[in-house]
mmCIF file of C-alpha atoms and ligand atoms in Angstrom:
data_model
loop_
_atom_site.group_PDB
_atom_site.id
_atom_site.type_symbol
_atom_site.label_atom_id
_atom_site.label_comp_id
_atom_site.label_asym_id
_atom_site.label_seq_id
_atom_site.Cartn_x
_atom_site.Cartn_y
_atom_site.Cartn_z
ATOM 1 C CA MET A 1 20.737 -1.919 -13.947
ATOM 2 C CA SER A 2 24.239 -1.134 -12.731
ATOM 3 C CA SER A 3 26.670 -3.897 -11.904
ATOM 4 C CA GLN A 4 28.229 -1.761 -9.143
ATOM 5 C CA ASN A 5 28.163 -2.949 -5.566
ATOM 6 C CA ILE A 6 25.493 -0.691 -4.084
ATOM 7 C CA TYR A 7 23.960 -1.174 -0.628
ATOM 8 C CA ILE A 8 21.001 1.049 0.296
ATOM 9 C CA LEU A 9 19.176 1.164 3.628
ATOM 10 C CA GLY A 10 15.466 1.971 3.272
ATOM 11 C CA ILE A 11 13.415 3.300 6.199
ATOM 12 C CA GLU A 12 9.606 3.480 6.309
ATOM 13 C CA SER A 13 7.638 5.128 9.125
ATOM 14 C CA SER A 14 4.680 6.864 7.459
ATOM 15 C CA CYS A 15 1.857 5.200 9.380
ATOM 16 C CA ASP A 16 1.872 2.464 12.016
ATOM 17 C CA ASP A 17 4.648 0.158 10.783
ATOM 18 C CA THR A 18 8.299 0.814 11.581
ATOM 19 C CA ALA A 19 10.278 -0.855 8.807
ATOM 20 C CA ALA A 20 13.856 -1.105 7.539
ATOM 21 C CA SER A 21 15.327 -2.969 4.585
ATOM 22 C CA VAL A 22 18.699 -3.396 2.943
ATOM 23 C CA ILE A 23 18.893 -3.769 -0.814
ATOM 24 C CA HIS A 24 21.998 -4.865 -2.691
ATOM 25 C CA ASN A 25 21.760 -3.620 -6.268
ATOM 26 C CA GLY A 26 18.142 -4.601 -7.068
ATOM 27 C CA LYS A 27 17.892 -7.519 -4.651
ATOM 28 C CA ILE A 28 16.430 -7.403 -1.143
ATOM 29 C CA LEU A 29 18.779 -8.725 1.555
ATOM 30 C CA SER A 30 16.519 -7.953 4.504
ATOM 31 C CA ASN A 31 13.007 -6.641 5.036
ATOM 32 C CA VAL A 32 12.104 -6.057 8.691
ATOM 33 C CA VAL A 33 8.727 -4.726 9.848
ATOM 34 C CA ALA A 34 7.627 -3.987 13.410
ATOM 35 C CA GLY A 35 3.864 -3.562 13.514
ATOM 36 C CA GLN A 36 2.079 -1.679 16.286
ATOM 37 C CA LYS A 37 -0.583 -3.702 18.091
ATOM 38 C CA ILE A 38 -1.450 -0.751 20.354
ATOM 39 C CA HIS A 39 -3.898 0.712 17.780
ATOM 40 C CA GLU A 40 -6.168 -2.344 17.666
ATOM 41 C CA GLU A 41 -7.928 -1.456 20.898
ATOM 42 C CA PHE A 42 -8.781 1.998 19.509
ATOM 43 C CA GLY A 43 -10.173 0.709 16.182
ATOM 44 C CA GLY A 44 -7.785 2.863 14.143
ATOM 45 C CA VAL A 45 -4.313 4.385 14.138
ATOM 46 C CA VAL A 46 -3.734 6.901 16.961
ATOM 47 C CA PRO A 47 -1.079 9.287 15.545
ATOM 48 C CA GLU A 48 0.572 10.238 18.856
ATOM 49 C CA LEU A 49 0.902 6.602 19.912
ATOM 50 C CA ALA A 50 2.260 5.734 16.464
ATOM 51 C CA SER A 51 5.091 8.265 16.662
ATOM 52 C CA ARG A 52 6.050 7.135 20.158
ATOM 53 C CA ALA A 53 6.159 3.503 19.031
ATOM 54 C CA HIS A 54 8.278 4.488 16.005
ATOM 55 C CA GLN A 55 10.766 6.139 18.373
ATOM 56 C CA GLN A 56 11.037 2.947 20.393
ATOM 57 C CA ASN A 57 11.245 0.652 17.376
ATOM 58 C CA ILE A 58 13.447 2.450 14.900
ATOM 59 C CA VAL A 59 16.890 1.652 16.338
ATOM 60 C CA PRO A 60 16.261 -2.099 16.891
ATOM 61 C CA VAL A 61 14.516 -2.433 13.514
ATOM 62 C CA VAL A 62 17.428 -0.833 11.632
ATOM 63 C CA HIS A 63 19.905 -2.955 13.607
ATOM 64 C CA GLN A 64 18.031 -6.101 12.678
ATOM 65 C CA ALA A 65 17.832 -5.127 9.001
ATOM 66 C CA LEU A 66 21.619 -4.656 8.888
ATOM 67 C CA LYS A 67 22.210 -7.877 10.800
ATOM 68 C CA LYS A 68 19.931 -9.941 8.558
ATOM 69 C CA ALA A 69 21.618 -8.452 5.489
ATOM 70 C CA ASN A 70 24.936 -9.417 7.081
ATOM 71 C CA ILE A 71 26.534 -6.021 6.532
ATOM 72 C CA THR A 72 27.778 -3.216 8.774
ATOM 73 C CA LYS A 73 26.439 0.321 8.535
ATOM 74 C CA GLU A 74 29.823 1.415 7.178
ATOM 75 C CA GLN A 75 29.136 -0.644 4.036
ATOM 76 C CA LEU A 76 26.003 1.391 3.205
ATOM 77 C CA ASN A 77 26.167 3.654 0.140
ATOM 78 C CA ALA A 78 23.064 5.719 0.998
ATOM 79 C CA VAL A 79 20.090 6.008 3.346
ATOM 80 C CA ALA A 80 16.615 6.286 1.788
ATOM 81 C CA PHE A 81 13.560 7.299 3.832
ATOM 82 C CA THR A 82 9.839 7.956 3.385
ATOM 83 C CA ARG A 83 9.349 11.721 3.174
ATOM 84 C CA GLY A 84 5.538 11.484 2.792
ATOM 85 C CA PRO A 85 2.618 11.230 2.469
ATOM 86 C CA GLY A 86 1.640 9.997 5.923
ATOM 87 C CA LEU A 87 1.205 11.024 9.547
ATOM 88 C CA MET A 88 3.484 13.961 10.352
ATOM 89 C CA GLY A 89 4.674 12.692 13.749
ATOM 90 C CA SER A 90 5.454 9.258 12.314
ATOM 91 C CA LEU A 91 7.243 10.686 9.275
ATOM 92 C CA LEU A 92 9.356 12.942 11.502
ATOM 93 C CA VAL A 93 10.817 9.952 13.354
ATOM 94 C CA GLY A 94 11.996 8.224 10.155
ATOM 95 C CA THR A 95 13.128 11.470 8.536
ATOM 96 C CA SER A 96 15.193 12.637 11.522
ATOM 97 C CA PHE A 97 16.727 9.212 11.998
ATOM 98 C CA ALA A 98 17.654 8.878 8.304
ATOM 99 C CA LYS A 99 19.128 12.376 8.207
ATOM 100 C CA SER A 100 21.291 11.748 11.281
ATOM 101 C CA LEU A 101 22.476 8.366 10.070
ATOM 102 C CA ALA A 102 23.405 9.645 6.593
ATOM 103 C CA TYR A 103 25.150 12.655 8.167
ATOM 104 C CA GLY A 104 27.036 10.491 10.659
ATOM 105 C CA LEU A 105 28.169 8.065 7.963
ATOM 106 C CA ASN A 106 28.823 10.877 5.486
ATOM 107 C CA ILE A 107 26.802 9.175 2.739
ATOM 108 C CA PRO A 108 23.949 10.470 0.535
ATOM 109 C CA LEU A 109 20.425 10.871 1.863
ATOM 110 C CA ILE A 110 17.552 9.970 -0.494
ATOM 111 C CA ASP A 111 13.934 11.063 -0.019
ATOM 112 C CA VAL A 112 11.173 8.718 -1.196
ATOM 113 C CA ASN A 113 7.505 9.307 -1.942
ATOM 114 C CA HIS A 114 5.541 6.500 -0.240
ATOM 115 C CA MET A 115 2.953 6.231 -3.036
ATOM 116 C CA GLN A 116 5.614 6.083 -5.754
ATOM 117 C CA ALA A 117 7.277 3.379 -3.674
ATOM 118 C CA HIS A 118 4.111 1.241 -3.612
ATOM 119 C CA ILE A 119 4.287 1.338 -7.437
ATOM 120 C CA LEU A 120 8.047 0.921 -7.843
ATOM 121 C CA ALA A 121 8.000 -2.120 -5.531
ATOM 122 C CA HIS A 122 7.382 -3.939 -8.820
ATOM 123 C CA PHE A 123 11.028 -3.277 -9.768
ATOM 124 C CA ILE A 124 12.493 -5.299 -6.891
ATOM 125 C CA ASP A 125 14.431 -8.258 -8.338
ATOM 126 C CA GLU A 126 12.403 -11.309 -7.339
ATOM 127 C CA GLU A 127 12.441 -14.700 -8.924
ATOM 128 C CA GLY A 128 9.146 -15.457 -10.648
ATOM 129 C CA PHE A 129 8.034 -11.798 -10.674
ATOM 130 C CA GLU A 130 8.111 -9.877 -13.944
ATOM 131 C CA LYS A 131 8.667 -6.134 -14.016
ATOM 132 C CA PRO A 132 6.022 -4.125 -15.877
ATOM 133 C CA PRO A 133 7.171 -2.406 -19.094
ATOM 134 C CA PHE A 134 6.558 1.356 -19.525
ATOM 135 C CA PRO A 135 3.991 2.745 -19.918
ATOM 136 C CA PHE A 136 1.769 0.847 -17.502
ATOM 137 C CA LEU A 137 -1.205 1.633 -15.275
ATOM 138 C CA ALA A 138 -0.813 1.236 -11.517
ATOM 139 C CA MET A 139 -3.709 1.154 -9.111
ATOM 140 C CA THR A 140 -2.561 2.026 -5.604
ATOM 141 C CA ILE A 141 -5.038 0.894 -3.000
ATOM 142 C CA SER A 142 -4.291 1.363 0.688
ATOM 143 C CA GLY A 143 -5.741 2.598 3.956
ATOM 144 C CA GLY A 144 -4.993 6.191 2.958
ATOM 145 C CA HIS A 145 -5.080 6.210 -0.842
ATOM 146 C CA THR A 146 -6.920 5.009 -3.904
ATOM 147 C CA GLN A 147 -5.384 6.127 -7.169
ATOM 148 C CA ILE A 148 -4.949 5.083 -10.771
ATOM 149 C CA VAL A 149 -1.559 6.243 -11.990
ATOM 150 C CA LYS A 150 -0.144 6.289 -15.515
ATOM 151 C CA VAL A 151 3.507 5.357 -15.179
ATOM 152 C CA ASP A 152 5.668 6.482 -18.128
ATOM 153 C CA SER A 153 9.028 5.909 -16.440
ATOM 154 C CA TYR A 154 10.360 5.425 -12.898
ATOM 155 C CA PHE A 155 9.833 9.033 -11.935
ATOM 156 C CA ASN A 156 7.368 10.247 -14.527
ATOM 157 C CA MET A 157 3.959 9.326 -13.133
ATOM 158 C CA THR A 158 0.571 10.992 -13.563
ATOM 159 C CA VAL A 159 -2.438 10.422 -11.310
ATOM 160 C CA ILE A 160 -5.377 9.986 -13.713
ATOM 161 C CA GLY A 161 -7.989 9.031 -11.129
ATOM 162 C CA GLU A 162 -8.356 9.101 -7.338
ATOM 163 C CA THR A 163 -10.865 8.928 -4.543
ATOM 164 C CA ILE A 164 -12.902 12.016 -3.769
ATOM 165 C CA ASP A 165 -13.545 10.873 -0.180
ATOM 166 C CA ASP A 166 -12.587 7.608 1.630
ATOM 167 C CA ALA A 167 -9.782 5.313 0.507
ATOM 168 C CA VAL A 168 -10.655 1.736 -0.399
ATOM 169 C CA GLY A 169 -8.850 0.430 2.712
ATOM 170 C CA GLU A 170 -11.095 2.694 4.795
ATOM 171 C CA ALA A 171 -14.112 1.184 3.048
ATOM 172 C CA PHE A 172 -12.943 -2.236 4.255
ATOM 173 C CA ASP A 173 -12.022 -1.019 7.744
ATOM 174 C CA LYS A 174 -15.172 1.070 8.316
ATOM 175 C CA SER A 175 -17.424 -1.731 7.048
ATOM 176 C CA GLY A 176 -15.614 -4.052 9.447
ATOM 177 C CA LYS A 177 -16.229 -1.646 12.311
ATOM 178 C CA ILE A 178 -19.962 -1.626 11.541
ATOM 179 C CA LEU A 179 -19.857 -5.437 11.662
ATOM 180 C CA GLY A 180 -17.955 -5.447 14.953
ATOM 181 C CA LEU A 181 -14.713 -6.795 13.435
ATOM 182 C CA GLY A 182 -11.275 -5.782 14.735
ATOM 183 C CA TYR A 183 -8.936 -3.237 13.152
ATOM 184 C CA PRO A 184 -7.720 -3.409 10.419
ATOM 185 C CA ALA A 185 -10.716 -5.312 9.084
ATOM 186 C CA GLY A 186 -9.490 -5.833 5.492
ATOM 187 C CA PRO A 187 -7.740 -9.180 6.095
ATOM 188 C CA GLU A 188 -10.682 -10.527 8.152
ATOM 189 C CA ILE A 189 -13.253 -9.531 5.513
ATOM 190 C CA ASP A 190 -11.024 -11.176 2.885
ATOM 191 C CA LYS A 191 -10.899 -14.407 4.901
ATOM 192 C CA ARG A 192 -14.639 -14.522 5.537
ATOM 193 C CA ALA A 193 -15.502 -13.514 1.959
ATOM 194 C CA LYS A 194 -13.963 -16.782 0.768
ATOM 195 C CA LEU A 195 -16.601 -18.655 2.804
ATOM 196 C CA GLY A 196 -19.602 -16.550 1.804
ATOM 197 C CA ASN A 197 -21.895 -15.868 -1.154
ATOM 198 C CA PRO A 198 -20.846 -12.625 -2.921
ATOM 199 C CA LYS A 199 -24.331 -12.156 -4.351
ATOM 200 C CA ALA A 200 -26.247 -12.677 -1.099
ATOM 201 C CA PHE A 201 -26.746 -8.929 -0.574
ATOM 202 C CA LYS A 202 -26.636 -6.172 -3.154
ATOM 203 C CA PHE A 203 -25.088 -2.752 -2.552
ATOM 204 C CA THR A 204 -25.361 -0.106 -5.247
ATOM 205 C CA LYS A 205 -22.122 1.151 -6.720
ATOM 206 C CA PRO A 206 -21.458 4.895 -6.465
ATOM 207 C CA LYS A 207 -21.818 6.938 -9.638
ATOM 208 C CA VAL A 208 -18.673 9.006 -9.996
ATOM 209 C CA GLU A 209 -17.643 10.576 -13.288
ATOM 210 C CA GLY A 210 -14.510 9.517 -15.116
ATOM 211 C CA LEU A 211 -11.705 7.710 -13.311
ATOM 212 C CA ASN A 212 -12.365 9.037 -9.810
ATOM 213 C CA PHE A 213 -13.653 6.890 -6.952
ATOM 214 C CA SER A 214 -16.004 7.413 -4.020
ATOM 215 C CA PHE A 215 -16.428 5.044 -1.089
ATOM 216 C CA SER A 216 -18.201 7.070 1.590
ATOM 217 C CA GLY A 217 -21.683 6.400 0.124
ATOM 218 C CA LEU A 218 -21.044 2.667 0.206
ATOM 219 C CA LYS A 219 -20.081 2.851 3.881
ATOM 220 C CA THR A 220 -23.337 4.693 4.659
ATOM 221 C CA ALA A 221 -25.386 2.228 2.594
ATOM 222 C CA ILE A 222 -23.835 -0.675 4.534
ATOM 223 C CA LEU A 223 -24.506 1.066 7.861
ATOM 224 C CA TYR A 224 -28.202 1.643 7.068
ATOM 225 C CA PHE A 225 -28.591 -1.874 5.686
ATOM 226 C CA ILE A 226 -27.112 -3.426 8.835
ATOM 227 C CA GLN A 227 -29.170 -1.171 11.164
ATOM 228 C CA ARG A 228 -32.370 -2.131 9.320
ATOM 229 C CA GLU A 229 -31.638 -5.855 9.313
ATOM 230 C CA VAL A 230 -30.500 -5.960 12.954
ATOM 231 C CA LYS A 231 -33.729 -4.240 13.976
ATOM 232 C CA ALA A 232 -35.699 -7.093 12.397
ATOM 233 C CA ASN A 233 -33.299 -9.820 13.593
ATOM 234 C CA PRO A 234 -30.797 -9.017 16.381
ATOM 235 C CA ASN A 235 -28.652 -12.006 15.286
ATOM 236 C CA PHE A 236 -28.515 -10.899 11.649
ATOM 237 C CA ILE A 237 -24.769 -10.139 11.675
ATOM 238 C CA GLU A 238 -23.672 -13.385 13.350
ATOM 239 C CA GLU A 239 -25.974 -15.478 11.161
ATOM 240 C CA ASN A 240 -24.834 -13.884 7.899
ATOM 241 C CA LEU A 241 -21.324 -12.597 8.542
ATOM 242 C CA ASN A 242 -19.555 -14.512 5.766
ATOM 243 C CA ASP A 243 -22.204 -13.582 3.196
ATOM 244 C CA ILE A 244 -22.128 -9.923 4.269
ATOM 245 C CA CYS A 245 -18.315 -9.849 3.977
ATOM 246 C CA ALA A 246 -18.410 -11.577 0.582
ATOM 247 C CA SER A 247 -21.049 -9.127 -0.699
ATOM 248 C CA ILE A 248 -19.148 -6.056 0.519
ATOM 249 C CA GLN A 249 -15.888 -7.316 -0.992
ATOM 250 C CA TYR A 250 -17.637 -8.188 -4.273
ATOM 251 C CA THR A 251 -19.062 -4.651 -4.507
ATOM 252 C CA ILE A 252 -15.683 -3.020 -3.771
ATOM 253 C CA ILE A 253 -13.909 -5.196 -6.339
ATOM 254 C CA GLY A 254 -16.572 -4.328 -8.908
ATOM 255 C CA ILE A 255 -15.955 -0.607 -8.349
ATOM 256 C CA LEU A 256 -12.174 -1.013 -8.732
ATOM 257 C CA ILE A 257 -12.332 -3.216 -11.833
ATOM 258 C CA ASP A 258 -14.888 -0.916 -13.575
ATOM 259 C CA LYS A 259 -12.514 2.041 -13.185
ATOM 260 C CA LEU A 260 -9.482 0.047 -14.301
ATOM 261 C CA LYS A 261 -11.389 -1.060 -17.403
ATOM 262 C CA LEU A 262 -12.224 2.558 -18.198
ATOM 263 C CA ALA A 263 -8.624 3.691 -17.561
ATOM 264 C CA SER A 264 -7.287 0.958 -19.841
ATOM 265 C CA LYS A 265 -9.786 1.902 -22.560
ATOM 266 C CA GLN A 266 -9.007 5.629 -22.313
ATOM 267 C CA THR A 267 -5.214 5.234 -22.354
ATOM 268 C CA GLY A 268 -4.948 2.138 -24.552
ATOM 269 C CA ILE A 269 -2.608 0.636 -21.921
ATOM 270 C CA LYS A 270 -3.108 -3.038 -21.081
ATOM 271 C CA HIS A 271 -0.245 -3.561 -18.642
ATOM 272 C CA ILE A 272 -1.858 -3.229 -15.216
ATOM 273 C CA ALA A 273 -0.115 -3.299 -11.825
ATOM 274 C CA ILE A 274 -1.482 -3.010 -8.304
ATOM 275 C CA GLY A 275 0.151 -1.933 -5.055
ATOM 276 C CA GLY A 276 -0.684 -0.886 -1.494
ATOM 277 C CA GLY A 277 -2.086 -2.807 1.463
ATOM 278 C CA VAL A 278 -5.444 -3.647 -0.128
ATOM 279 C CA SER A 279 -3.688 -5.394 -3.034
ATOM 280 C CA ALA A 280 -3.089 -8.203 -0.532
ATOM 281 C CA ASN A 281 -6.812 -8.960 -0.963
ATOM 282 C CA SER A 282 -7.255 -12.364 -2.579
ATOM 283 C CA GLY A 283 -10.496 -11.388 -4.348
ATOM 284 C CA ILE A 284 -8.857 -8.366 -5.969
ATOM 285 C CA ARG A 285 -5.877 -10.471 -7.017
ATOM 286 C CA GLN A 286 -8.203 -13.013 -8.611
ATOM 287 C CA ALA A 287 -10.335 -10.362 -10.343
ATOM 288 C CA LEU A 288 -7.198 -8.824 -11.812
ATOM 289 C CA LYS A 289 -5.966 -12.192 -13.053
ATOM 290 C CA ASN A 290 -9.399 -12.792 -14.640
ATOM 291 C CA GLY A 291 -8.882 -9.497 -16.499
ATOM 292 C CA GLU A 292 -6.077 -11.177 -18.454
ATOM 293 C CA GLN A 293 -8.581 -13.484 -20.158
ATOM 294 C CA LYS A 294 -11.504 -11.096 -20.210
ATOM 295 C CA PHE A 295 -9.837 -7.861 -21.320
ATOM 296 C CA GLY A 296 -6.447 -8.924 -22.703
ATOM 297 C CA TRP A 297 -4.553 -7.379 -19.776
ATOM 298 C CA THR A 298 -1.119 -8.388 -18.569
ATOM 299 C CA THR A 299 -1.220 -7.978 -14.805
ATOM 300 C CA TYR A 300 1.494 -7.431 -12.216
ATOM 301 C CA ILE A 301 0.682 -8.415 -8.657
ATOM 302 C CA PRO A 302 3.399 -7.849 -6.059
ATOM 303 C CA LYS A 303 4.694 -10.453 -3.664
ATOM 304 C CA PHE A 304 2.524 -10.432 -0.537
ATOM 305 C CA GLU A 305 5.197 -8.900 1.746
ATOM 306 C CA PHE A 306 5.677 -5.952 -0.638
ATOM 307 C CA THR A 307 1.977 -4.981 -0.648
ATOM 308 C CA THR A 308 1.359 -3.679 2.869
ATOM 309 C CA ASP A 309 3.701 -0.981 4.168
ATOM 310 C CA ASN A 310 7.310 -2.135 4.050
ATOM 311 C CA ALA A 311 10.787 -0.686 3.671
ATOM 312 C CA ALA A 312 11.892 -2.864 0.733
ATOM 313 C CA MET A 313 9.840 -0.614 -1.537
ATOM 314 C CA ILE A 314 11.586 2.425 -0.048
ATOM 315 C CA ALA A 315 14.978 0.789 -0.559
ATOM 316 C CA ILE A 316 14.296 -0.013 -4.252
ATOM 317 C CA VAL A 317 13.305 3.605 -4.922
ATOM 318 C CA GLY A 318 16.456 4.647 -3.046
ATOM 319 C CA TYR A 319 18.486 2.415 -5.339
ATOM 320 C CA LEU A 320 16.852 3.772 -8.527
ATOM 321 C CA LYS A 321 17.417 7.360 -7.358
ATOM 322 C CA TYR A 322 20.998 6.521 -6.344
ATOM 323 C CA LEU A 323 21.713 5.389 -9.907
ATOM 324 C CA GLU A 324 20.444 8.760 -11.135
ATOM 325 C CA GLY A 325 22.442 10.682 -8.487
ATOM 326 C CA ASP A 326 19.179 12.148 -7.173
ATOM 327 C CA PHE A 327 20.028 12.968 -3.550
ATOM 328 C CA ALA A 328 18.324 15.078 -0.863
ATOM 329 C CA GLU A 329 19.773 17.969 1.152
ATOM 330 C CA GLN A 330 20.054 17.733 4.943
ATOM 331 C CA SER A 331 17.516 20.597 5.106
ATOM 332 C CA ILE A 332 14.749 18.437 3.578
ATOM 333 C CA MET A 333 11.533 18.202 5.615
ATOM 334 C CA ALA A 334 8.890 15.518 5.977
ATOM 335 C CA SER A 335 5.734 16.292 4.004
ATOM 336 C CA ALA A 336 2.433 14.811 5.232
ATOM 337 C CA ARG A 337 0.571 15.586 1.992
ATOM 338 C CA LEU A 338 3.313 14.878 -0.518
ATOM 339 C CA LYS A 339 1.877 14.266 -4.018
ATOM 340 C CA ILE A 340 3.063 11.835 -6.687
HETATM 341 O O1 KG4 B 1 -0.609 0.155 2.481
HETATM 342 P P1 KG4 B 1 -1.070 -0.144 3.886
HETATM 343 O O2 KG4 B 1 -0.349 -1.223 4.645
HETATM 344 O O3 KG4 B 1 -1.023 1.137 4.771
HETATM 345 C C1 KG4 B 1 -1.407 2.394 4.291
HETATM 346 O O4 KG4 B 1 -0.534 3.077 3.696
HETATM 347 O O5 KG4 B 1 -2.605 2.698 4.450
HETATM 348 O O6 KG4 B 1 -2.630 -0.510 3.792
HETATM 349 C C2 KG4 B 1 -3.399 -0.813 4.943
HETATM 350 C C3 KG4 B 1 -4.816 -1.134 4.488
HETATM 351 C C4 KG4 B 1 -5.822 -1.315 5.635
HETATM 352 O O7 KG4 B 1 -6.971 -0.542 5.341
HETATM 353 C C5 KG4 B 1 -6.149 -2.816 5.612
HETATM 354 O O8 KG4 B 1 -7.455 -3.124 6.033
HETATM 355 C C6 KG4 B 1 -5.968 -3.121 4.136
HETATM 356 O O9 KG4 B 1 -4.825 -2.369 3.748
HETATM 357 N N1 KG4 B 1 -5.720 -4.553 3.882
HETATM 358 C C7 KG4 B 1 -6.617 -5.340 3.227
HETATM 359 C C8 KG4 B 1 -6.053 -6.649 3.214
HETATM 360 N N2 KG4 B 1 -4.835 -6.604 3.850
HETATM 361 C C9 KG4 B 1 -4.658 -5.301 4.238
HETATM 362 N N3 KG4 B 1 -7.802 -5.043 2.674
HETATM 363 C C10 KG4 B 1 -8.479 -6.051 2.096
HETATM 364 N N4 KG4 B 1 -8.009 -7.331 2.054
HETATM 365 C C11 KG4 B 1 -6.824 -7.668 2.580
HETATM 366 N N5 KG4 B 1 -6.372 -8.917 2.514
HETATM 367 ZN ZN1 ZN B 2 1.097 2.368 2.161
#
């Protein structure tokens, strides 16, 4: 990477986290995230409330990112922002802010694809974290996406498998809702799964051809299972919550690992990376690590704070694009369904 003195501000606002980060060359100087508690009481992200919260948060969050990095905005070389995919109202806040700031400072504007950023987060300079060599396979697992991507270079990526219905994060969150857990339920299921028996209850895995995924059938199977059991014993959930969580998580991990195994076999690639909010899951992290012994994989698991939505991953993509001189026009628009 270049030895120049490059400072990039990254801005992320695609869903319900307002985030800003400053990167100096490849190293993160600050990584600020303001979450939005407001959605918890609704059991899911409410788009209109998300955009309003972004509007309130964006100026203080950017200020704090600059302050923590100990630089002034005049020292920035470019502003990078999430163009998509995500919620349109949320994306518009980050996009408009980034455009205005870059225009005001007369510095380049850089558009970033959120899903590419989840993958390229692996190229942040972090002690103790190796960067995957090309080509590698990346599995992006979040509340909105589930994909297996063949990564040939920073910006040459091909989606070789994806979900045909729900994302894996939704499978966690919707299962949690059935069990009466709060939103998002992924972290809670993860915590409880550690205390339960993963083989206590069996859920059949969906049969989907090739490298694609499906999670909506699993959600329905869990719903019917719980309804049946609660009918027989109204305390079934409370009495078995840890075992239920462990069994659901075990099934989901099985689905993900089966597809990764197939992808690795089909492509001959054994370097495997994960990214996205669900890659914070301790069971998935462990299953991936086990793959090193079992299948000869070399695995790349991001630092916890770079798994869920963050702006450091936007800033690193901004830096990589800056080195290539790949800048956006002021006329660029947010794109809710942007593809890799
Ligand atoms: O990448 P992310 O922060 O936002 C999206 O772009 O969607 O991912 C959020 C998703 C939620 O569905 C949440 O339940 C899930 O990541 N998640 C987890 C864990 N931490 C977050 N799922 C399972 N185990 C976790 N530890
Ligand atoms: Zn994400």
